[in-house]
């Protein structure tokens, strides 16, 4: 159990400078997992060294791969080859990370080994039936307490069968779990998604040499297929800066008069950029400079300048492309002029915390008028004036809630305190120092 770390954020002047945002969390997890089942060495530049990803690295070592940070800051993974993962001698503790738990359950399910998965108090509350269901159809078994929550033992099989699976929720984690089980399954495994979710698994599998195809169905859904049992070869990977982490300094710069921040090399995969589209619609001054491709992923340097924001309606079909960014969007909306309506937020209820409830409670405490709809929508009534602040906000082991309210505190009349900033290290190590380095005033309490 981490020691709680209360933090307070006070009103700042203009923010100015450059922030090198750490590597993309989704891509970092996948690079360690695929490197571990490839033949030969995978060299990873810019791996996120946050706790979620370090837990994945530890798990891959327990499963038999080598995964180490070199003195040059570059990570090297020596894989065991597809099908070669061995039974871990210890419980796989995935900490706070849903991505690590769900993707790894898929990857080990097609091996004749038993792995016990657990997590922290937040992860052990999150639904796992969404992955155990399809993995059972493929031939894996699960043993655990009722309700489909961790801790769970995965009893894998080397005789898994390919399936065609239509996602009941828009989830890249579920899509990836099925594809990763299909990877070591003879035949072709297909996942059908009605709404496009992040495609880092598909892109990286191709990079490692697998055949992954995407086909549009008559009803507009996408069918993603992987041909099982390819030869995967170790690769070089360059991890872009995480657009979900960049969202925090970006919104901070938008909110503080006179600010200008440069955020170099931020991932611009179109399945991840919903927040930036939304902020631009709200009137944000963001320039996407020097657009380029780095190791198969589009990136750009973001130059963000302060300017007034106006409230808008954010459609439900945008949710998959900005699913982790609603808490920080809500902070921006609280400082905008006019009402912002965010539709289709049901999935926010099963993240590290119930983010819909946590955001609504925290904003209310800070003097912002909000409404949560029965349809899982969130309406934030911005007045164009700084919200009051002056409250302590609960974070419920959720890094994004903590960072969102610390950014809000830069713009409120009185400081905002969060009850625990310790979980920020899961996704954005160095957040406080980097923000203070460009002019923020965040301090321990
Ligand atoms: O595949 C991934 O790397 C992720 C998918 C999303 O979760 P869901 O698949 O549950 O929507 C997102 O919230 C999470 O932070 C990372
Ligand atoms: C939801 C998140 O991550 P995970 O599902 O991996 O815990 C997140 O980082 O916001």
Coordinates of C-alpha atoms and ligand atoms in Angstrom, one line a residue:
X1 CA 0.0 0.0 0.0
X2 CA 1.4 3.4 -1.0
X3 CA 1.6 6.1 1.6
X4 CA -1.1 8.8 0.8
X5 CA 0.5 11.9 -0.6
X6 CA -1.8 15.0 -0.4
X7 CA -1.0 17.8 -2.8
X8 CA -2.1 21.3 -3.2
X9 CA -2.2 23.4 -6.4
X10 CA -2.4 27.1 -6.3
X11 CA -3.2 29.8 -8.9
X12 CA -0.3 30.4 -11.2
X13 CA 0.9 33.1 -13.6
X14 CA 1.7 32.3 -17.2
X15 CA 3.1 28.9 -17.9
X16 CA 6.0 28.9 -20.3
X17 CA 8.5 26.4 -21.6
X18 CA 8.9 22.9 -23.0
X19 CA 7.6 19.7 -21.3
X20 CA 8.8 16.3 -22.5
X21 CA 5.9 14.2 -21.6
X22 CA 6.8 10.5 -20.8
X23 CA 6.1 7.6 -23.2
X24 CA 2.7 6.3 -24.2
X25 CA 1.3 3.9 -21.6
X26 CA -0.7 1.7 -24.0
X27 CA 2.2 1.4 -26.4
X28 CA 4.7 0.7 -23.6
X29 CA 2.7 -2.2 -22.2
X30 CA 2.3 -3.7 -25.6
X31 CA 6.0 -3.3 -26.5
X32 CA 7.1 -5.4 -23.4
X33 CA 4.4 -8.1 -24.0
X34 CA 5.1 -8.5 -27.7
X35 CA 8.9 -8.3 -27.2
X36 CA 8.6 -11.1 -24.6
X37 CA 6.9 -13.5 -27.1
X38 CA 9.1 -12.6 -30.1
X39 CA 12.3 -14.3 -31.1
X40 CA 15.5 -12.2 -30.4
X41 CA 15.9 -8.8 -29.0
X42 CA 13.4 -5.9 -28.9
X43 CA 14.9 -2.5 -28.2
X44 CA 12.5 0.1 -26.7
X45 CA 13.2 3.8 -26.8
X46 CA 11.2 6.0 -24.6
X47 CA 9.4 3.3 -22.6
X48 CA 7.1 4.8 -19.9
X49 CA 8.8 4.1 -16.6
X50 CA 5.6 4.5 -14.6
X51 CA 4.4 1.9 -12.1
X52 CA 1.8 0.4 -14.4
X53 CA 4.4 -0.4 -17.0
X54 CA 7.1 -1.5 -14.5
X55 CA 4.5 -4.1 -13.3
X56 CA 4.2 -5.4 -16.8
X57 CA 8.0 -5.7 -17.1
X58 CA 8.1 -7.6 -13.8
X59 CA 5.4 -9.9 -15.0
X60 CA 7.1 -10.6 -18.3
X61 CA 10.3 -11.6 -16.4
X62 CA 8.2 -14.0 -14.2
X63 CA 6.9 -15.5 -17.4
X64 CA 10.4 -16.2 -18.6
X65 CA 11.5 -13.2 -20.8
X66 CA 14.3 -10.9 -20.0
X67 CA 13.3 -7.2 -19.8
X68 CA 15.8 -4.7 -18.5
X69 CA 16.6 -1.0 -18.6
X70 CA 20.1 -0.4 -20.0
X71 CA 22.4 2.3 -18.6
X72 CA 21.5 4.4 -21.7
X73 CA 17.8 4.5 -20.6
X74 CA 16.8 2.1 -23.4
X75 CA 14.9 -1.0 -22.5
X76 CA 15.9 -4.4 -24.0
X77 CA 13.6 -7.4 -24.1
X78 CA 14.8 -10.8 -25.0
X79 CA 11.8 -12.9 -26.0
X80 CA 11.0 -16.6 -25.4
X81 CA 9.3 -17.0 -28.8
X82 CA 5.6 -17.4 -29.4
X83 CA 4.1 -20.2 -27.2
X84 CA 7.2 -20.1 -25.0
X85 CA 5.9 -18.3 -21.8
X86 CA 6.6 -20.4 -18.7
X87 CA 4.5 -20.8 -15.6
X88 CA 5.3 -18.0 -13.1
X89 CA 6.5 -19.0 -9.6
X90 CA 4.7 -16.1 -8.1
X91 CA 1.4 -14.3 -8.3
X92 CA 1.4 -11.7 -11.1
X93 CA 0.5 -8.4 -9.4
X94 CA -0.6 -5.9 -11.9
X95 CA -1.0 -3.1 -9.4
X96 CA -3.3 -0.3 -10.6
X97 CA -3.4 -1.3 -14.3
X98 CA -6.4 -2.7 -16.1
X99 CA -4.5 -2.8 -19.4
X100 CA -1.7 -4.9 -18.0
X101 CA -4.1 -7.3 -16.3
X102 CA -6.5 -7.8 -19.2
X103 CA -3.9 -8.0 -22.1
X104 CA -1.7 -10.4 -20.2
X105 CA -4.6 -12.6 -19.3
X106 CA -5.2 -12.9 -23.0
X107 CA -1.6 -13.5 -23.8
X108 CA -1.1 -16.3 -21.3
X109 CA -4.5 -18.0 -22.0
X110 CA -3.0 -19.8 -25.0
X111 CA -0.2 -21.4 -23.0
X112 CA -0.5 -24.6 -21.0
X113 CA 0.3 -22.8 -17.7
X114 CA -1.6 -21.5 -14.7
X115 CA -1.1 -17.9 -13.7
X116 CA -2.6 -16.1 -10.7
X117 CA -3.4 -12.5 -11.3
X118 CA -4.1 -9.8 -8.7
X119 CA -4.0 -6.1 -8.4
X120 CA -4.4 -3.3 -5.9
X121 CA -7.7 -2.4 -4.2
X122 CA -8.8 -0.3 -7.3
X123 CA -7.9 -3.0 -9.9
X124 CA -9.5 -5.8 -7.8
X125 CA -12.8 -4.0 -8.1
X126 CA -12.8 -3.7 -11.9
X127 CA -14.8 -6.1 -14.2
X128 CA -12.8 -8.9 -15.7
X129 CA -15.7 -11.0 -17.1
X130 CA -15.4 -8.9 -20.2
X131 CA -12.1 -10.7 -21.0
X132 CA -12.7 -14.1 -19.2
X133 CA -15.9 -14.6 -21.3
X134 CA -14.3 -14.7 -24.7
X135 CA -11.1 -16.3 -23.5
X136 CA -13.3 -19.2 -22.0
X137 CA -14.9 -19.5 -25.5
X138 CA -11.3 -20.0 -26.8
X139 CA -10.6 -22.8 -24.3
X140 CA -9.0 -21.1 -21.3
X141 CA -10.4 -21.6 -17.8
X142 CA -10.6 -19.2 -14.9
X143 CA -10.8 -19.9 -11.2
X144 CA -11.5 -17.2 -8.7
X145 CA -14.1 -15.6 -6.5
X146 CA -17.5 -14.9 -7.9
X147 CA -18.3 -11.7 -9.7
X148 CA -15.4 -11.9 -12.2
X149 CA -13.0 -9.8 -10.2
X150 CA -9.3 -10.3 -9.5
X151 CA -7.6 -12.2 -7.9
X152 CA -8.2 -14.8 -10.6
X153 CA -6.2 -17.8 -11.8
X154 CA -6.0 -18.3 -15.5
X155 CA -5.7 -22.0 -16.5
X156 CA -4.3 -21.7 -20.0
X157 CA -4.3 -24.2 -22.8
X158 CA -2.1 -25.0 -25.8
X159 CA -5.3 -26.2 -27.6
X160 CA -7.2 -22.9 -27.8
X161 CA -9.5 -22.4 -30.7
X162 CA -10.0 -19.3 -32.8
X163 CA -13.3 -17.4 -32.5
X164 CA -15.1 -14.5 -34.1
X165 CA -16.1 -12.2 -31.3
X166 CA -18.2 -9.0 -31.4
X167 CA -17.3 -6.6 -28.6
X168 CA -20.2 -5.9 -26.3
X169 CA -18.4 -2.7 -25.1
X170 CA -16.1 -0.4 -27.0
X171 CA -12.8 -1.6 -25.3
X172 CA -9.3 -1.8 -26.8
X173 CA -8.4 -3.9 -23.8
X174 CA -11.0 -6.6 -24.6
X175 CA -10.1 -6.5 -28.3
X176 CA -6.4 -6.9 -27.5
X177 CA -7.0 -9.7 -25.0
X178 CA -8.8 -11.8 -27.6
X179 CA -6.3 -10.9 -30.4
X180 CA -3.3 -11.8 -28.1
X181 CA -4.9 -15.2 -27.3
X182 CA -5.5 -15.7 -31.0
X183 CA -1.9 -14.9 -31.7
X184 CA -0.8 -18.3 -30.3
X185 CA -3.9 -20.1 -31.6
X186 CA -4.0 -22.1 -34.9
X187 CA -6.3 -20.4 -37.4
X188 CA -7.7 -16.9 -37.7
X189 CA -9.2 -15.1 -34.7
X190 CA -11.5 -12.1 -35.4
X191 CA -12.8 -9.3 -33.2
X192 CA -15.6 -7.1 -34.5
X193 CA -15.9 -3.6 -33.1
X194 CA -18.8 -1.3 -33.7
X195 CA -16.8 1.7 -32.6
X196 CA -13.1 2.0 -33.5
X197 CA -10.9 1.8 -30.4
X198 CA -7.2 2.4 -30.1
X199 CA -5.3 0.1 -32.5
X200 CA -1.8 -0.1 -31.0
X201 CA -2.0 -3.9 -30.7
X202 CA -2.8 -4.3 -34.4
X203 CA -0.1 -1.8 -35.5
X204 CA 2.6 -3.3 -33.3
X205 CA 1.7 -6.9 -34.2
X206 CA 2.3 -6.0 -37.8
X207 CA 5.6 -4.3 -36.9
X208 CA 6.7 -7.6 -35.3
X209 CA 5.8 -9.6 -38.4
X210 CA 2.2 -10.9 -37.8
X211 CA -0.6 -10.7 -40.3
X212 CA -3.4 -8.5 -39.0
X213 CA -6.2 -7.4 -41.3
X214 CA -9.0 -4.9 -40.9
X215 CA -12.2 -5.1 -42.9
X216 CA -15.3 -2.9 -42.8
X217 CA -18.5 -4.9 -42.4
X218 CA -21.8 -4.0 -44.1
X219 CA -23.1 -2.4 -40.9
X220 CA -20.0 -0.2 -40.6
X221 CA -18.3 -2.2 -37.9
X222 CA -14.7 -3.2 -38.2
X223 CA -13.5 -6.8 -38.3
X224 CA -10.0 -7.1 -37.0
X225 CA -8.4 -10.5 -37.7
X226 CA -5.0 -12.1 -36.7
X227 CA -3.6 -15.1 -38.3
X228 CA -2.4 -17.4 -35.5
X229 CA 1.1 -18.7 -34.8
X230 CA 3.2 -16.3 -36.9
X231 CA 7.0 -16.0 -36.4
X232 CA 7.5 -12.8 -34.4
X233 CA 10.9 -11.2 -34.6
X234 CA 12.3 -8.8 -32.1
X235 CA 12.1 -5.1 -33.3
X236 CA 13.2 -1.6 -32.5
X237 CA 10.3 0.5 -31.0
X238 CA 10.1 4.2 -30.5
X239 CA 7.4 5.1 -28.0
X240 CA 5.8 8.5 -28.6
X241 CA 4.9 10.9 -25.8
X242 CA 1.5 9.9 -24.3
X243 CA -1.3 12.1 -25.6
X244 CA -3.3 11.2 -22.5
X245 CA -0.6 12.6 -20.3
X246 CA 0.1 15.6 -22.6
X247 CA -3.5 16.5 -22.0
X248 CA -2.7 17.8 -18.5
X249 CA 0.0 20.4 -19.4
X250 CA -2.0 21.3 -22.6
X251 CA -5.2 22.2 -20.6
X252 CA -3.1 24.0 -18.0
X253 CA -1.6 26.2 -20.7
X254 CA -5.1 26.9 -22.2
X255 CA -6.4 28.0 -18.8
X256 CA -3.6 30.3 -17.6
X257 CA -3.5 33.8 -19.3
X258 CA -0.3 34.5 -21.2
X259 CA 0.8 30.8 -21.3
X260 CA 2.7 29.1 -24.1
X261 CA 3.9 25.5 -23.8
X262 CA 5.7 23.2 -26.3
X263 CA 5.0 19.5 -26.0
X264 CA 7.3 17.6 -28.4
X265 CA 6.7 14.3 -30.0
X266 CA 3.1 13.6 -28.8
X267 CA 1.4 10.6 -30.3
X268 CA -1.3 11.6 -32.7
X269 CA -2.9 8.2 -33.6
X270 CA -6.4 9.3 -34.7
X271 CA -7.9 6.7 -32.4
X272 CA -6.4 8.7 -29.5
X273 CA -6.9 12.4 -30.4
X274 CA -10.6 13.0 -29.5
X275 CA -9.6 15.4 -26.7
X276 CA -7.6 17.6 -29.0
X277 CA -10.4 17.7 -31.6
X278 CA -12.7 18.7 -28.7
X279 CA -10.5 21.4 -27.3
X280 CA -10.0 22.9 -30.8
X281 CA -13.8 22.9 -31.2
X282 CA -14.0 24.8 -27.9
X283 CA -11.7 27.4 -29.4
X284 CA -8.4 26.3 -28.1
X285 CA -5.2 27.6 -29.6
X286 CA -3.2 24.4 -30.3
X287 CA -0.8 24.1 -33.2
X288 CA 0.2 20.6 -34.4
X289 CA 3.7 21.3 -35.7
X290 CA 6.1 19.0 -37.5
X291 CA 3.7 16.1 -38.0
X292 CA 5.6 13.0 -38.8
X293 CA 5.6 9.2 -38.4
X294 CA 7.8 7.5 -35.8
X295 CA 8.1 3.7 -35.9
X296 CA 4.6 3.3 -37.4
X297 CA 2.8 5.9 -35.1
X298 CA 2.0 9.5 -36.1
X299 CA 3.4 12.2 -33.8
X300 CA 3.5 16.0 -33.7
X301 CA 4.9 18.8 -31.6
X302 CA 2.1 20.5 -29.8
X303 CA 2.3 24.3 -29.2
X304 CA -0.5 25.3 -26.8
X305 CA -1.3 29.0 -26.1
X306 CA -3.8 30.4 -23.6
X307 CA -7.1 31.6 -25.0
X308 CA -10.8 31.6 -24.0
X309 CA -12.8 28.3 -24.3
X310 CA -16.5 27.9 -25.0
X311 CA -18.8 25.1 -24.0
X312 CA -19.8 22.5 -26.6
X313 CA -21.6 19.2 -26.9
X314 CA -19.2 16.2 -27.1
X315 CA -20.9 13.4 -29.0
X316 CA -21.0 9.8 -27.6
X317 CA -19.2 8.3 -30.6
X318 CA -16.1 10.3 -29.7
X319 CA -15.7 8.6 -26.4
X320 CA -13.4 5.7 -27.4
X321 CA -10.9 8.2 -28.8
X322 CA -10.7 10.2 -25.6
X323 CA -11.9 7.8 -23.0
X324 CA -9.2 8.7 -20.4
X325 CA -9.4 12.4 -21.0
X326 CA -12.9 13.2 -19.7
X327 CA -11.7 14.2 -16.2
X328 CA -9.3 16.8 -17.6
X329 CA -11.9 17.9 -20.2
X330 CA -14.3 18.5 -17.4
X331 CA -11.7 20.7 -15.7
X332 CA -11.3 22.7 -18.9
X333 CA -15.1 22.9 -19.3
X334 CA -15.4 24.2 -15.7
X335 CA -13.3 27.2 -16.8
X336 CA -15.0 27.7 -20.2
X337 CA -17.8 30.1 -21.0
X338 CA -21.0 28.2 -21.5
X339 CA -22.3 24.7 -21.0
X340 CA -20.4 21.6 -22.0
X341 CA -22.3 18.3 -22.4
X342 CA -20.4 15.1 -22.6
X343 CA -22.4 12.1 -23.8
X344 CA -21.9 8.3 -23.5
X345 CA -19.7 8.1 -20.4
X346 CA -20.8 4.7 -19.1
X347 CA -17.3 3.2 -19.3
X348 CA -15.9 5.9 -17.0
X349 CA -17.7 4.1 -14.2
X350 CA -15.3 1.1 -14.4
X351 CA -11.9 2.8 -14.6
X352 CA -9.4 3.2 -11.7
X353 CA -12.4 4.9 -10.0
X354 CA -15.9 5.7 -10.9
X355 CA -14.6 8.7 -12.8
X356 CA -18.1 10.1 -13.6
X357 CA -19.0 10.3 -9.9
X358 CA -15.5 11.4 -8.8
X359 CA -15.4 14.3 -11.4
X360 CA -18.9 15.4 -10.6
X361 CA -18.3 15.3 -6.8
X362 CA -14.9 17.1 -7.1
X363 CA -16.2 19.9 -9.3
X364 CA -19.2 20.4 -7.1
X365 CA -16.9 20.8 -4.1
X366 CA -14.9 23.4 -6.1
X367 CA -18.1 25.4 -6.7
X368 CA -18.8 24.3 -10.2
X369 CA -22.4 23.5 -11.2
X370 CA -22.6 20.0 -12.8
X371 CA -25.2 17.4 -13.6
X372 CA -24.8 13.6 -14.2
X373 CA -27.6 12.3 -16.5
X374 CA -29.3 9.0 -16.1
X375 CA -27.8 8.3 -19.5
X376 CA -24.3 8.6 -18.1
X377 CA -23.8 12.0 -19.5
X378 CA -22.0 14.9 -17.7
X379 CA -23.0 18.5 -18.0
X380 CA -20.6 21.1 -16.8
X381 CA -21.9 24.7 -16.5
X382 CA -19.0 27.1 -17.2
X383 CA -19.3 30.8 -16.4
X384 CA -16.1 32.0 -18.1
X385 CA -14.9 33.1 -14.6
X386 CA -12.5 31.1 -12.4
X387 CA -14.3 28.5 -10.3
X388 CA -14.1 29.0 -6.5
X389 CA -11.8 26.0 -5.6
X390 CA -10.8 26.0 -2.0
X391 CA -11.7 22.3 -1.5
X392 CA -10.0 18.9 -0.9
X393 CA -11.0 16.5 -3.6
X394 CA -11.0 12.7 -3.2
X395 CA -9.1 10.7 -5.8
X396 CA -9.9 7.1 -5.0
X397 CA -6.5 5.7 -6.2
X398 CA -7.0 7.4 -9.6
X399 CA -4.1 9.2 -11.2
X400 CA -6.2 11.0 -13.7
X401 CA -8.6 12.4 -11.1
X402 CA -5.5 13.6 -9.1
X403 CA -3.9 15.4 -12.1
X404 CA -7.1 16.9 -13.4
X405 CA -7.9 18.6 -10.1
X406 CA -4.3 19.8 -9.7
X407 CA -4.6 21.4 -13.1
X408 CA -8.0 22.9 -12.1
X409 CA -6.3 24.4 -9.0
X410 CA -4.0 26.4 -11.2
X411 CA -7.0 28.4 -12.4
X412 CA -9.4 28.6 -9.4
X413 CA -9.8 31.5 -7.0
X414 CA -8.5 29.4 -4.1
X415 CA -6.1 26.5 -4.1
X416 CA -7.4 22.9 -4.8
X417 CA -6.1 20.1 -2.7
X418 CA -6.2 16.4 -3.7
X419 CA -6.2 13.8 -0.9
X420 CA -3.6 11.6 -2.7
X421 CA -1.2 12.2 -5.5
X422 CA 0.8 9.0 -5.1
X423 CA -1.0 7.2 -8.0
X424 CA 0.2 9.9 -10.4
X425 CA 3.3 7.7 -10.7
X426 CA 1.3 4.9 -12.4
X427 CA 1.1 6.9 -15.7
X428 CA 3.0 10.2 -15.3
X429 CA 6.1 10.0 -13.2
X430 CA 7.6 13.4 -12.7
X431 CA 4.3 15.2 -13.2
X432 CA 4.7 17.6 -10.3
X433 CA 8.3 18.6 -11.0
X434 CA 7.7 19.1 -14.8
X435 CA 4.6 21.2 -14.1
X436 CA 6.4 23.3 -11.5
X437 CA 9.3 23.7 -13.9
X438 CA 7.1 25.7 -16.3
X439 CA 5.5 27.8 -13.6
X440 CA 2.9 25.7 -11.7
X441 CA 2.6 25.8 -7.9
X442 CA 2.0 22.3 -6.7
X443 CA 3.3 21.4 -3.3
X444 CA 2.9 18.6 -0.7
X445 CA 0.6 19.4 2.2
Ligands
LIG1 O1 -5.9 -0.7 -24.5 C1 -5.4 0.2 -23.8 O2 -4.2 0.4 -23.6 C2 -6.4 1.1 -23.0 C3 -7.7 1.0 -23.3 C4 -8.7 1.8 -22.6 O3 -9.4 1.0 -21.7 P1 -10.7 0.1 -22.2 O4 -10.3 -0.9 -23.2 O5 -11.2 -0.6 -20.9 O6 -11.7 1.1 -22.7 C5 -8.1 2.9 -21.7 O7 -9.0 3.4 -20.8 C6 -6.9 2.5 -21.0 O8 -6.3 3.5 -20.3 C7 -5.8 1.9 -21.9
LIG2 C1 -8.0 3.5 -17.5 C2 -6.7 3.7 -17.4 O1 -5.8 2.7 -17.4 P1 -6.0 1.1 -17.1 O2 -7.3 0.7 -17.6 O3 -4.8 0.4 -17.8 O4 -5.9 0.9 -15.6 C3 -6.1 5.0 -17.5 O5 -4.8 5.1 -17.6 O6 -6.7 6.1 -17.4

